Each structure stands twice: as structure tokens, then as C-alpha cells.
Short mmCIF file of C-alpha atoms and ligand atoms in Angstrom, two decimals:
data_model
loop_
_atom_site.label_atom_id
_atom_site.label_comp_id
_atom_site.label_asym_id
_atom_site.label_seq_id
_atom_site.Cartn_x
_atom_site.Cartn_y
_atom_site.Cartn_z
CA MET A 1 108.95 79.58 64.99
CA LYS A 2 106.51 78.26 67.81
CA THR A 3 102.85 79.20 67.79
CA ILE A 4 101.24 80.75 70.95
CA GLY A 5 97.37 80.59 70.77
CA PHE A 6 94.98 82.67 72.91
CA ILE A 7 91.43 81.89 73.71
CA GLY A 8 89.76 84.61 74.81
CA VAL A 9 91.08 88.16 74.24
CA GLY A 10 90.33 89.82 76.99
CA LYS A 11 92.11 92.34 78.95
CA MET A 12 94.49 89.80 80.64
CA ALA A 13 95.23 88.13 76.85
CA THR A 14 95.72 91.26 75.52
CA ALA A 15 98.69 92.47 78.14
CA ILE A 16 100.23 88.97 77.51
CA ILE A 17 100.20 89.48 73.80
CA SER A 18 100.77 93.16 73.87
CA GLY A 19 104.47 92.12 75.74
CA LEU A 20 105.77 89.39 73.61
CA ASP A 21 108.13 89.41 70.75
CA LYS A 22 106.14 88.76 67.67
CA ASN A 23 109.87 87.90 65.53
CA LYS A 24 110.10 85.19 67.70
CA PHE A 25 106.78 83.26 68.63
CA LYS A 26 103.89 83.01 66.14
CA ILE A 27 100.92 84.39 67.51
CA ILE A 28 97.33 83.23 67.21
CA ILE A 29 93.74 84.41 68.87
CA SER A 30 90.49 83.42 69.28
CA GLY A 31 87.18 84.80 71.04
CA HIS A 32 83.82 84.44 70.70
CA ASN A 33 82.39 86.53 68.43
CA LEU A 34 84.88 86.50 65.03
CA THR A 35 84.29 90.24 63.83
CA LYS A 36 85.55 91.58 67.35
CA THR A 37 88.47 89.31 66.97
CA GLN A 38 89.32 89.88 63.64
CA LYS A 39 89.52 93.91 64.54
CA GLN A 40 91.41 92.75 67.84
CA ALA A 41 93.93 90.83 65.90
CA GLU A 42 94.38 93.81 63.54
CA THR A 43 95.26 96.06 66.90
CA LEU A 44 97.57 93.51 68.38
CA ASN A 45 99.23 92.77 64.93
CA VAL A 46 98.49 88.70 65.13
CA THR A 47 95.77 86.29 63.28
CA ALA A 48 92.69 85.85 64.45
CA THR A 49 91.34 82.06 64.16
CA SER A 50 87.96 81.23 62.77
CA ASN A 51 87.11 78.99 65.35
CA HIS A 52 88.51 77.63 68.78
CA GLU A 53 89.08 73.96 67.42
CA GLU A 54 91.49 75.34 64.58
CA LEU A 55 93.37 77.54 67.31
CA VAL A 56 93.76 74.25 69.23
CA GLN A 57 95.32 72.66 65.68
CA GLU A 58 97.77 75.61 64.88
CA SER A 59 98.89 76.08 68.45
CA ASP A 60 102.11 74.32 70.29
CA PHE A 61 100.79 76.23 73.28
CA ILE A 62 97.41 76.86 74.32
CA ILE A 63 96.82 79.98 76.41
CA LEU A 64 93.12 79.59 77.35
CA SER A 65 92.06 83.15 78.99
CA VAL A 66 88.35 83.23 79.17
CA LYS A 67 87.04 83.66 82.97
CA PRO A 68 86.92 80.72 85.22
CA GLN A 69 83.48 79.87 84.71
CA VAL A 70 83.22 79.75 80.49
CA LEU A 71 86.64 77.79 81.01
CA PRO A 72 84.74 74.14 81.69
CA SER A 73 82.76 74.62 78.30
CA VAL A 74 84.91 76.07 76.29
CA LEU A 75 87.43 73.39 77.23
CA SER A 76 85.22 70.27 77.06
CA LYS A 77 84.53 70.57 73.34
CA LEU A 78 87.93 70.62 73.14
CA ILE A 79 89.37 67.49 74.05
CA ASN A 80 89.71 66.24 70.37
CA HIS A 81 91.57 68.00 69.41
CA LEU A 82 94.12 68.07 72.19
CA THR A 83 97.46 65.83 71.50
CA LYS A 84 100.84 66.07 74.00
CA ASP A 85 102.88 67.38 72.13
CA LYS A 86 100.87 70.42 72.74
CA THR A 87 100.98 72.40 75.93
CA LEU A 88 97.64 74.00 78.33
CA ILE A 89 98.33 76.91 80.21
CA SER A 90 95.58 78.48 81.97
CA ILE A 91 95.25 81.18 83.88
CA ALA A 92 91.96 81.32 85.35
CA ALA A 93 91.94 81.78 88.94
CA GLY A 94 90.26 79.17 90.74
CA LEU A 95 91.07 75.96 88.66
CA THR A 96 93.92 73.44 90.03
CA LEU A 97 95.93 71.45 87.52
CA SER A 98 93.93 68.35 88.83
CA ASP A 99 90.85 70.28 88.02
CA LEU A 100 92.02 71.20 83.95
CA LYS A 101 93.52 67.60 83.77
CA HIS A 102 89.68 65.93 84.45
CA LEU A 103 88.36 68.95 82.27
CA ALA A 104 91.10 68.10 79.53
CA ASP A 105 89.82 64.49 79.74
CA SER A 106 93.47 63.26 80.00
CA GLU A 107 95.86 61.31 82.10
CA ASN A 108 98.97 62.43 80.31
CA GLN A 109 98.29 65.86 78.71
CA PRO A 110 101.09 68.53 79.41
CA ILE A 111 99.28 71.86 81.52
CA ILE A 112 100.32 74.28 83.17
CA ARG A 113 98.73 76.39 85.52
CA VAL A 114 99.89 79.91 85.73
CA MET A 115 98.05 83.07 88.02
CA PRO A 116 99.30 86.51 86.69
CA ASN A 117 98.41 89.85 88.05
CA ILE A 118 96.95 92.86 87.01
CA ASN A 119 99.99 94.80 86.94
CA ALA A 120 100.38 93.09 83.40
CA GLN A 121 98.48 95.98 81.84
CA ILE A 122 101.49 97.88 82.40
CA GLY A 123 104.05 94.94 81.84
CA GLN A 124 105.09 93.89 85.24
CA SER A 125 102.91 91.41 86.48
CA THR A 126 103.82 89.18 89.58
CA SER A 127 103.19 86.31 88.01
CA ALA A 128 102.88 82.51 89.60
CA ILE A 129 103.46 79.03 87.66
CA VAL A 130 103.27 75.32 88.55
CA LYS A 131 103.74 72.33 86.11
CA ASN A 132 102.38 69.05 85.80
CA GLU A 133 104.21 66.07 85.22
CA PHE A 134 104.43 65.98 81.74
CA VAL A 135 105.61 69.34 80.97
CA ASP A 136 109.05 68.43 79.41
CA ASP A 137 111.81 71.51 80.13
CA SER A 138 111.94 72.71 77.14
CA ALA A 139 108.15 73.58 76.70
CA TYR A 140 108.16 74.77 80.43
CA ALA A 141 111.15 77.30 79.75
CA THR A 142 108.91 78.86 76.93
CA VAL A 143 106.11 79.45 79.53
CA GLN A 144 108.31 81.21 81.30
CA GLU A 145 109.63 83.09 78.90
CA ILE A 146 106.23 83.70 77.33
CA PHE A 147 104.78 85.09 80.97
CA LYS A 148 108.54 86.79 81.77
CA SER A 149 107.87 89.02 79.27
CA THR A 150 105.15 90.71 81.12
CA GLY A 151 107.32 91.27 84.40
CA SER A 152 108.38 88.46 86.63
CA VAL A 153 107.67 84.25 87.33
CA HIS A 154 108.04 82.35 90.17
CA GLU A 155 107.80 78.65 90.73
CA ILE A 156 105.21 78.12 93.99
CA ALA A 157 104.06 74.65 94.73
CA GLU A 158 100.17 74.71 93.86
CA LYS A 159 99.25 74.32 97.89
CA ASP A 160 100.21 77.88 97.85
CA PHE A 161 98.25 79.45 94.90
CA SER A 162 95.55 80.33 97.35
CA THR A 163 98.11 82.24 99.26
CA PHE A 164 100.33 83.69 96.22
CA ALA A 165 96.70 84.96 94.34
CA ALA A 166 96.11 86.93 97.77
CA ILE A 167 99.27 88.44 98.14
CA ALA A 168 99.76 89.46 94.37
CA GLY A 169 96.42 88.85 92.65
CA SER A 170 94.18 90.97 95.13
CA SER A 171 97.06 92.90 97.17
CA PRO A 172 97.15 95.20 94.93
CA ALA A 173 93.30 96.97 95.67
CA PHE A 174 94.93 96.69 99.03
CA ILE A 175 98.07 98.56 98.10
CA TYR A 176 95.74 101.50 96.77
CA MET A 177 93.56 101.54 99.29
CA PHE A 178 97.08 102.48 101.57
CA ILE A 179 98.21 105.03 99.07
CA ASP A 180 94.78 106.31 99.43
CA ALA A 181 94.30 106.84 102.88
CA MET A 182 98.12 108.38 103.42
CA ALA A 183 97.48 110.62 100.15
CA ARG A 184 93.37 111.71 101.89
CA ALA A 185 96.14 112.66 105.05
CA GLY A 186 97.89 114.89 102.51
CA VAL A 187 94.28 116.57 101.85
CA LEU A 188 93.87 117.08 105.40
CA HIS A 189 96.86 118.41 106.16
CA GLY A 190 96.45 120.49 102.64
CA ILE A 191 97.93 119.16 99.61
CA PRO A 192 95.18 118.89 96.73
CA LYS A 193 94.36 115.27 96.10
CA ASP A 194 95.89 114.72 92.92
CA GLN A 195 99.34 115.91 93.67
CA ALA A 196 99.58 113.82 97.03
CA THR A 197 98.45 110.59 95.55
CA ALA A 198 101.41 111.01 93.08
CA ILE A 199 104.14 112.48 95.92
CA VAL A 200 102.22 108.75 97.63
CA ALA A 201 102.52 106.60 94.81
CA GLU A 202 106.09 107.63 93.93
CA THR A 203 107.23 106.96 97.40
CA VAL A 204 105.34 103.49 97.60
CA ARG A 205 107.34 102.42 94.30
CA ALA A 206 110.55 103.93 95.59
CA SER A 207 110.33 102.10 98.96
CA ALA A 208 109.40 98.28 97.06
CA GLU A 209 112.43 98.97 94.89
CA MET A 210 114.36 99.80 97.94
CA ILE A 211 113.92 96.90 99.39
CA LEU A 212 113.98 94.69 96.29
CA GLN A 213 117.48 96.71 95.73
CA SER A 214 118.89 96.72 99.22
CA GLY A 215 117.68 92.95 100.19
CA GLU A 216 116.67 94.22 103.55
CA ASN A 217 114.20 92.58 105.54
CA PRO A 218 111.44 95.94 105.51
CA TRP A 219 111.33 95.87 109.44
CA SER A 220 115.15 96.84 109.51
CA LEU A 221 114.15 99.94 106.68
CA VAL A 222 111.68 101.22 108.95
CA ASP A 223 114.32 101.17 112.01
CA LYS A 224 117.00 103.19 109.88
CA VAL A 225 113.46 105.78 109.00
CA SER A 226 112.57 105.60 112.90
CA SER A 227 115.43 108.17 114.20
CA PRO A 228 115.04 108.18 118.09
CA GLY A 229 112.93 110.56 119.62
CA GLY A 230 111.61 111.63 116.49
CA THR A 231 108.91 111.87 114.15
CA THR A 232 108.29 108.85 112.12
CA VAL A 233 108.42 106.32 115.28
CA ALA A 234 105.98 108.34 116.58
CA GLY A 235 103.90 107.00 113.56
CA VAL A 236 105.14 103.88 113.48
CA VAL A 237 103.85 103.19 117.24
CA SER A 238 100.41 104.48 116.46
CA LEU A 239 100.36 102.29 113.49
CA GLU A 240 101.76 99.59 115.97
CA GLN A 241 98.81 100.87 118.40
CA ASN A 242 95.39 100.46 116.29
CA HIS A 243 96.71 97.02 115.29
CA PHE A 244 98.28 97.97 111.74
CA ILE A 245 100.12 94.21 111.01
CA GLY A 246 97.05 91.97 112.45
CA THR A 247 94.98 94.21 110.36
CA VAL A 248 96.94 93.52 107.28
CA ILE A 249 97.11 89.86 107.95
CA ASP A 250 93.98 89.53 109.18
CA ALA A 251 92.84 90.80 105.55
CA ILE A 252 95.44 88.25 103.46
CA SER A 253 93.67 85.47 105.48
CA ALA A 254 90.00 86.59 104.91
CA THR A 255 91.14 86.65 100.91
CA ILE A 256 92.38 83.29 101.33
CA GLU A 257 89.45 81.48 103.06
CA LYS A 258 86.87 83.29 100.81
CA GLU A 259 88.73 81.52 97.46
CA LYS A 260 89.23 78.19 99.08
CA ASN A 261 85.38 78.43 100.20
CA LEU A 262 84.01 79.68 96.40
N1 LIG B 301 92.31 90.91 84.98
C1 LIG B 301 93.34 90.12 85.82
O1 LIG B 301 93.91 90.97 86.43
C2 LIG B 301 93.96 88.50 85.78
C3 LIG B 301 94.60 88.46 87.00
C4 LIG B 301 94.44 86.79 87.26
C5 LIG B 301 93.89 86.07 86.51
N2 LIG B 301 93.59 86.65 85.53
C6 LIG B 301 92.61 85.52 84.76
O2 LIG B 301 92.77 85.89 83.21
C7 LIG B 301 91.67 85.77 82.90
C8 LIG B 301 90.95 85.99 81.84
O3 LIG B 301 90.72 87.16 82.54
P1 LIG B 301 90.04 89.00 81.76
O4 LIG B 301 90.66 89.69 82.92
O5 LIG B 301 91.08 89.33 80.88
O6 LIG B 301 88.69 88.78 81.89
P2 LIG B 301 88.18 89.22 80.02
O7 LIG B 301 88.60 91.02 79.66
O8 LIG B 301 86.95 89.59 80.50
O9 LIG B 301 88.72 88.58 79.53
C9 LIG B 301 87.87 87.36 78.81
C10 LIG B 301 87.54 86.93 77.54
O10 LIG B 301 87.30 85.95 77.11
C11 LIG B 301 86.05 86.19 75.91
N3 LIG B 301 85.03 84.92 76.19
C12 LIG B 301 83.67 85.00 76.68
N4 LIG B 301 83.61 83.64 76.50
C13 LIG B 301 83.90 83.43 75.44
C14 LIG B 301 84.31 81.71 74.61
N5 LIG B 301 83.25 81.21 75.06
N6 LIG B 301 85.76 81.38 74.23
C15 LIG B 301 86.20 82.18 73.69
N7 LIG B 301 86.06 84.23 74.25
C16 LIG B 301 85.33 84.10 75.10
C17 LIG B 301 85.66 87.62 76.36
O11 LIG B 301 84.56 88.36 75.01
P3 LIG B 301 83.55 89.05 75.51
O12 LIG B 301 84.15 90.37 75.90
O13 LIG B 301 83.55 89.04 74.02
O14 LIG B 301 82.25 88.34 76.08
C18 LIG B 301 86.50 88.43 77.15
O15 LIG B 301 87.01 88.78 75.70
C19 LIG B 301 90.33 84.70 83.93
O16 LIG B 301 90.43 83.70 83.82
C20 LIG B 301 90.97 85.53 85.01
O17 LIG B 301 90.48 84.28 86.25
C21 LIG B 301 92.86 88.13 85.01
#
């Protein structure tokens, strides 16, 4: 049985651990406060190690799930314990494979970078994955399996990670804004906020499902809902006249720009 070690046991690690099959993998964790980590281990039905070094020694896969600003100092203390049969995985926003290679102080350490999103908390993350050339097929397949247990996994080129972070990592915030705006319009026209929010959220979920299930281009679905001279096309034209598409694209571009300048 392969052992997966998590360094840092916050929201994302907890979400990933919750989705994993404990009969298939041995899971060990290490935080920065042993008493707290032991309590978390009990709740999550996994094993606490007393320190990060011990975790690295026992793990086949080491998932660095601390905040990006903490990761360099955590990793720098582990370099003497990393061996080439261990795969290092980072879920930290903004740290590239090249950054991680330098931090691991190794030319040929197997390293995988994964970018999950907040929907991991309900087992529906949309994650991106990229590996360096030292990861073998078997390890790569296992890491994909780990992240597929909390949602979907997309193999993308590393140059596209910033774009992915905007359209999958930050976009839930934009989608929440859209849902809230539409629900507020429902309130304006007389429906209580809770009910309006549920109505819009269910409609957004089903509309996304329709795109995924039908394989149709979203724009052709817009046309299908828009009867000639009807109510929907009046709303579609109003959105267009108020630069809906351009506004959304600008928001994604601003998000990408910000990440590149961090
Ligand atoms: N949350 C998301 O939606 C999301 C999405 C994509 C990627 N990520 C990435 O996932 C990583 C974790 O994010 P998160 O949201 O799970 O953050 P989080 O909830 O703050 O978890 C980070 C954990 O690291 C622990 N920690 C701090 N210093 C440590 C140390 N020296 N050694 C061991 N553990 C330490 C913290 O413990 P204390 O709380 O006790 O300080 C905390 O439990 C980040 O790199 C982030 O970029 C998160």
C-alpha cells in the first residue's frame, strides 16, 4: 500500500483526505502543532507523524499543502530526506516546477504541481496537473487518481497555469457574484432572497450540466433559449449592450495579470 503524506492540514488537505479511499492508501499528516495534528488525525481517520522529516521518510507521495509563503521554509528543511523514489507534490498557487526544483535543491527530484479549486470541499474540484520529466508513469497515474477522488483533473501545460487559476481557481467568486446579482434582481421583483438564491443556483448548476452533457457550444444554447421577438433575447441584447462579455473577459485578464505580478 502506498503512503501519502500531507504537510499542512488546512482546508485543502482536509478536503483531499476526505475524498481518499483509506483502504487503498495509507495517509499520514504533519502540521506545525502536534496536539492539533493528532486531533485532526483522529477526526480524519489517518495517522499523525511527530514531525515533517518523519513524514517524508515514511511517504511515497508528499503533498505540500501549506500556504505558498510558508512552503519555501518548510521544504528547505526537508531536502536531506528527499530521495528519488518519492514524489513531491505542491498545490501552492504561484510556485512553478522550476521554483520547486530550486527549493528542493535537486536536479532530478520527481515533482508534480497541482492546482485544485475551492470546490474540493464538496468533492468537486476542477484541478490542473503538470509534472516534471523525472516522474514515472506509475507515480503520475497515482497522483492523478489521488486528485480525481476530489473531482476532475485536467493535464495542462505549465504556461497555462495562470489562466487556469483565473478561470477555475478565482472564477467561483465571479460565479457567486453572478448568482447573487441575479438573485438580487429576483428580490427586486418580489421573491425572497433565500428562495431567489436557491432558484438561481439550481439553474446555474443545471445549465452547466447541460453544456457538459450535450457537448453543445454555449452560444448555440443561448440561441436555442432565445425565441424570435421573445423575452430572453431582450435580456441577451441588454447584456450585450452593457458589455457583459467584454466585462467578464477583462475580469479574467485582470486576474491573470495580478497573478503574474505577485
Ligand atoms: N483553499 C483553496 O481553495 C485552494 C485552492 C487552490 C490551491 N490552494 C493551495 O493549497 C494550499 C493550502 O491552502 P489552504 O486553503 O488549505 O490553507 P489553510 O487552510 O490555511 O491550510 C494551511 C495549513 O498549513 C498549516 N501550517 C502553517 N505553517 C505550517 C508549517 N510550518 N508546517 C506545517 N503546517 C503548517 C496551517 O496550520 P495552522 O492553521 O495551525 O496555522 C494550516 O493548517 C496553499 O498553498 C494554497 O495556495 C488552496
